[in-house]
Amino acid sequence: MILVIFSYTVNYREAYGIFACNGILFNHESPRRGENFVTRKITRAVGRIKMGLQSKLFLGNLQASRDWGFAGDYVEAMWLMLQQEKPDDYVVATEESHTVEELLDKAFGYVDLNWKDHVEIDKRYFRPAEVDNLKGDASKARKVLGWKPKIGFEQLVKMMVDEDIELAKREKVLVDAGYMDPHQQP
């Protein structure tokens, strides 16, 4: 599907002279990321575990490696694409790859917890067609757009954990007041 959209964009740009760019954005993360994505699933669990609302986190392949960057930086890259004289296609990525285990280390370590005390591997979360390592090459975006990410991996993880701790604190108020079941998972 993505290849089709990419091709349509190039086709319309070339055939009709439309100013249209493709941005191939690698994993773009923020505290607003959906909780079904592993980054947010982890930071959400860290907040809940720290606040005593959860004890375990179930995950799959901890060795899967991804190029995770801050969504706000990627929005800047998209804006820069649209400021160019001529439309073109760009890869937007940090050019760094980190494993799920590294994410666990950073997220749990940030709040002085050991992830090994809370994470259990569940075979149901292993993907049948897992891509082991995803890392983008954003050299064209750097060269042409002058773009590079401002928020690094560790800072991104801390930002997400901070937001999810605040969310867990609000949940704890509801639990303590009897408005929410303490065992209810988000």
Short mmCIF file of C-alpha atoms in Angstrom, two decimals:
data_model
loop_
_atom_site.label_atom_id
_atom_site.label_comp_id
_atom_site.label_asym_id
_atom_site.label_seq_id
_atom_site.Cartn_x
_atom_site.Cartn_y
_atom_site.Cartn_z
CA MET A 1 0.00 0.00 0.00
CA ILE A 2 2.77 2.44 0.95
CA LEU A 3 4.62 1.75 -2.30
CA VAL A 4 1.42 2.48 -4.23
CA ILE A 5 0.95 5.84 -2.50
CA PHE A 6 4.62 6.68 -3.03
CA SER A 7 4.28 5.85 -6.73
CA TYR A 8 1.08 7.87 -7.09
CA THR A 9 2.78 10.88 -5.57
CA VAL A 10 5.74 10.63 -7.94
CA ASN A 11 3.42 9.98 -10.90
CA TYR A 12 1.19 13.00 -10.23
CA ARG A 13 4.19 15.21 -9.52
CA GLU A 14 5.80 14.28 -12.84
CA ALA A 15 2.64 14.09 -14.97
CA TYR A 16 0.79 17.17 -13.69
CA GLY A 17 3.54 19.32 -12.20
CA ILE A 18 1.97 19.12 -8.74
CA PHE A 19 4.15 20.12 -5.81
CA ALA A 20 4.02 16.83 -3.93
CA CYS A 21 6.68 15.26 -1.72
CA ASN A 22 7.02 11.82 -0.20
CA GLY A 23 8.32 11.63 3.31
CA ILE A 24 9.37 8.15 4.32
CA LEU A 25 9.22 8.58 8.08
CA PHE A 26 10.78 5.95 10.27
CA ASN A 27 9.19 5.27 13.68
CA HIS A 28 8.11 8.67 14.98
CA GLU A 29 7.30 8.63 18.66
CA SER A 30 5.92 10.98 21.29
CA PRO A 31 3.82 10.87 24.44
CA ARG A 32 0.79 10.98 22.12
CA ARG A 33 1.70 7.68 20.47
CA GLY A 34 -1.02 5.04 20.70
CA GLU A 35 -0.70 2.60 23.58
CA ASN A 36 -0.69 -0.39 21.22
CA PHE A 37 2.80 0.59 19.96
CA VAL A 38 5.68 -0.96 21.92
CA THR A 39 7.31 2.36 22.84
CA ARG A 40 4.18 3.70 24.47
CA LYS A 41 3.21 0.30 25.86
CA ILE A 42 6.52 0.32 27.73
CA THR A 43 6.45 3.92 28.97
CA ARG A 44 2.80 3.57 29.99
CA ALA A 45 3.65 0.44 32.00
CA VAL A 46 6.63 2.19 33.62
CA GLY A 47 4.34 4.94 34.90
CA ARG A 48 1.72 2.49 36.15
CA ILE A 49 4.30 0.21 37.80
CA LYS A 50 6.00 3.16 39.49
CA MET A 51 2.62 4.30 40.86
CA GLY A 52 1.69 0.79 42.04
CA LEU A 53 -1.12 0.33 39.52
CA GLN A 54 0.49 -2.53 37.58
CA SER A 55 3.16 -5.12 38.31
CA LYS A 56 3.88 -6.88 35.01
CA LEU A 57 4.43 -5.97 31.36
CA PHE A 58 4.14 -8.66 28.69
CA LEU A 59 6.27 -8.26 25.57
CA GLY A 60 7.59 -10.28 22.65
CA ASN A 61 10.94 -9.97 20.88
CA LEU A 62 13.26 -7.78 22.98
CA GLN A 63 15.97 -7.92 20.32
CA ALA A 64 13.90 -6.21 17.62
CA SER A 65 15.76 -3.04 16.72
CA ARG A 66 14.14 0.16 15.46
CA ASP A 67 15.05 3.67 14.38
CA TRP A 68 12.91 5.64 16.86
CA GLY A 69 12.76 9.42 16.61
CA PHE A 70 10.70 12.26 18.06
CA ALA A 71 7.55 13.03 16.06
CA GLY A 72 8.05 16.77 16.55
CA ASP A 73 11.42 16.60 14.79
CA TYR A 74 9.80 14.71 11.93
CA VAL A 75 7.11 17.37 11.56
CA GLU A 76 9.88 19.92 11.14
CA ALA A 77 11.42 17.75 8.39
CA MET A 78 8.06 17.58 6.59
CA TRP A 79 7.69 21.37 6.82
CA LEU A 80 11.19 21.80 5.38
CA MET A 81 10.30 19.51 2.46
CA LEU A 82 7.44 21.81 1.59
CA GLN A 83 9.66 24.91 1.69
CA GLN A 84 11.93 23.68 -1.10
CA GLU A 85 12.01 25.17 -4.59
CA LYS A 86 11.31 21.76 -6.15
CA PRO A 87 9.38 18.81 -4.71
CA ASP A 88 11.29 15.64 -3.93
CA ASP A 89 11.22 12.52 -1.78
CA TYR A 90 13.05 12.17 1.54
CA VAL A 91 13.75 9.61 4.22
CA VAL A 92 13.32 10.99 7.73
CA ALA A 93 15.11 8.98 10.40
CA THR A 94 17.59 9.30 13.25
CA GLU A 95 20.05 6.89 11.60
CA GLU A 96 20.34 5.13 14.97
CA SER A 97 18.82 1.80 15.85
CA HIS A 98 17.92 0.67 19.37
CA THR A 99 16.52 -2.63 20.62
CA VAL A 100 13.36 -3.03 22.65
CA GLU A 101 15.66 -4.16 25.48
CA GLU A 102 17.57 -0.86 25.29
CA LEU A 103 14.26 0.97 25.50
CA LEU A 104 13.38 -1.07 28.59
CA ASP A 105 16.75 -0.26 30.16
CA LYS A 106 16.32 3.48 29.60
CA ALA A 107 12.65 3.69 30.59
CA PHE A 108 12.77 1.56 33.74
CA GLY A 109 16.23 2.81 34.70
CA TYR A 110 15.03 6.42 34.51
CA VAL A 111 12.66 5.74 37.44
CA ASP A 112 15.13 3.51 39.30
CA LEU A 113 13.40 0.23 38.47
CA ASN A 114 14.88 -2.94 37.00
CA TRP A 115 12.83 -4.02 33.98
CA LYS A 116 13.77 -7.67 34.57
CA ASP A 117 11.61 -7.60 37.72
CA HIS A 118 8.53 -6.58 35.75
CA VAL A 119 8.76 -7.82 32.14
CA GLU A 120 7.63 -11.24 31.01
CA ILE A 121 8.07 -12.63 27.54
CA ASP A 122 4.85 -13.80 25.94
CA LYS A 123 5.06 -15.76 22.68
CA ARG A 124 1.76 -14.21 21.55
CA TYR A 125 3.61 -10.93 21.00
CA PHE A 126 6.19 -12.36 18.62
CA ARG A 127 5.49 -11.35 15.03
CA PRO A 128 5.51 -14.14 12.45
CA ALA A 129 7.36 -11.96 9.93
CA GLU A 130 9.51 -9.81 12.23
CA VAL A 131 12.05 -7.49 10.65
CA ASP A 132 15.05 -7.73 12.96
CA ASN A 133 16.55 -4.30 12.39
CA LEU A 134 15.13 -1.12 10.88
CA LYS A 135 17.42 1.88 10.45
CA GLY A 136 16.92 4.76 8.05
CA ASP A 137 19.36 6.74 5.93
CA ALA A 138 18.38 10.40 6.21
CA SER A 139 21.52 11.71 4.50
CA LYS A 140 19.50 13.39 1.72
CA ALA A 141 17.31 15.20 4.26
CA ARG A 142 20.43 16.33 6.12
CA LYS A 143 22.15 17.51 2.95
CA VAL A 144 19.24 19.11 1.07
CA LEU A 145 16.98 20.24 3.90
CA GLY A 146 19.65 20.88 6.52
CA TRP A 147 17.55 18.72 8.84
CA LYS A 148 18.73 16.58 11.70
CA PRO A 149 16.86 15.35 14.77
CA LYS A 150 17.13 17.54 17.85
CA ILE A 151 15.79 15.02 20.39
CA GLY A 152 17.94 11.94 20.98
CA PHE A 153 16.79 8.46 22.00
CA GLU A 154 17.36 8.85 25.74
CA GLN A 155 15.67 12.26 25.84
CA LEU A 156 12.71 10.87 23.89
CA VAL A 157 12.30 7.97 26.31
CA LYS A 158 12.48 10.31 29.31
CA MET A 159 9.90 12.65 27.74
CA MET A 160 7.51 9.74 27.22
CA VAL A 161 8.07 8.29 30.70
CA ASP A 162 7.54 11.70 32.32
CA GLU A 163 4.18 12.10 30.57
CA ASP A 164 3.08 8.57 31.43
CA ILE A 165 4.04 8.99 35.09
CA GLU A 166 1.81 12.09 35.20
CA LEU A 167 -0.99 10.08 33.59
CA ALA A 168 -0.50 7.26 36.11
CA LYS A 169 -0.64 9.77 38.98
CA ARG A 170 -4.04 10.95 37.74
CA GLU A 171 -5.19 7.33 37.45
CA LYS A 172 -4.00 6.65 41.00
CA VAL A 173 -6.19 9.48 42.29
CA LEU A 174 -9.18 7.77 40.68
CA VAL A 175 -8.20 4.39 42.11
CA ASP A 176 -7.63 5.80 45.59
CA ALA A 177 -11.02 7.56 45.47
CA GLY A 178 -12.74 4.32 44.44
CA TYR A 179 -13.68 5.51 40.95
CA MET A 180 -11.46 3.03 39.13
CA ASP A 181 -10.62 -0.64 39.68
CA PRO A 182 -6.92 -0.83 40.65
CA HIS A 183 -6.49 -3.94 38.47
CA GLN A 184 -8.02 -2.34 35.41
CA GLN A 185 -5.47 -2.14 32.64
CA PRO A 186 -5.63 0.80 30.23
#
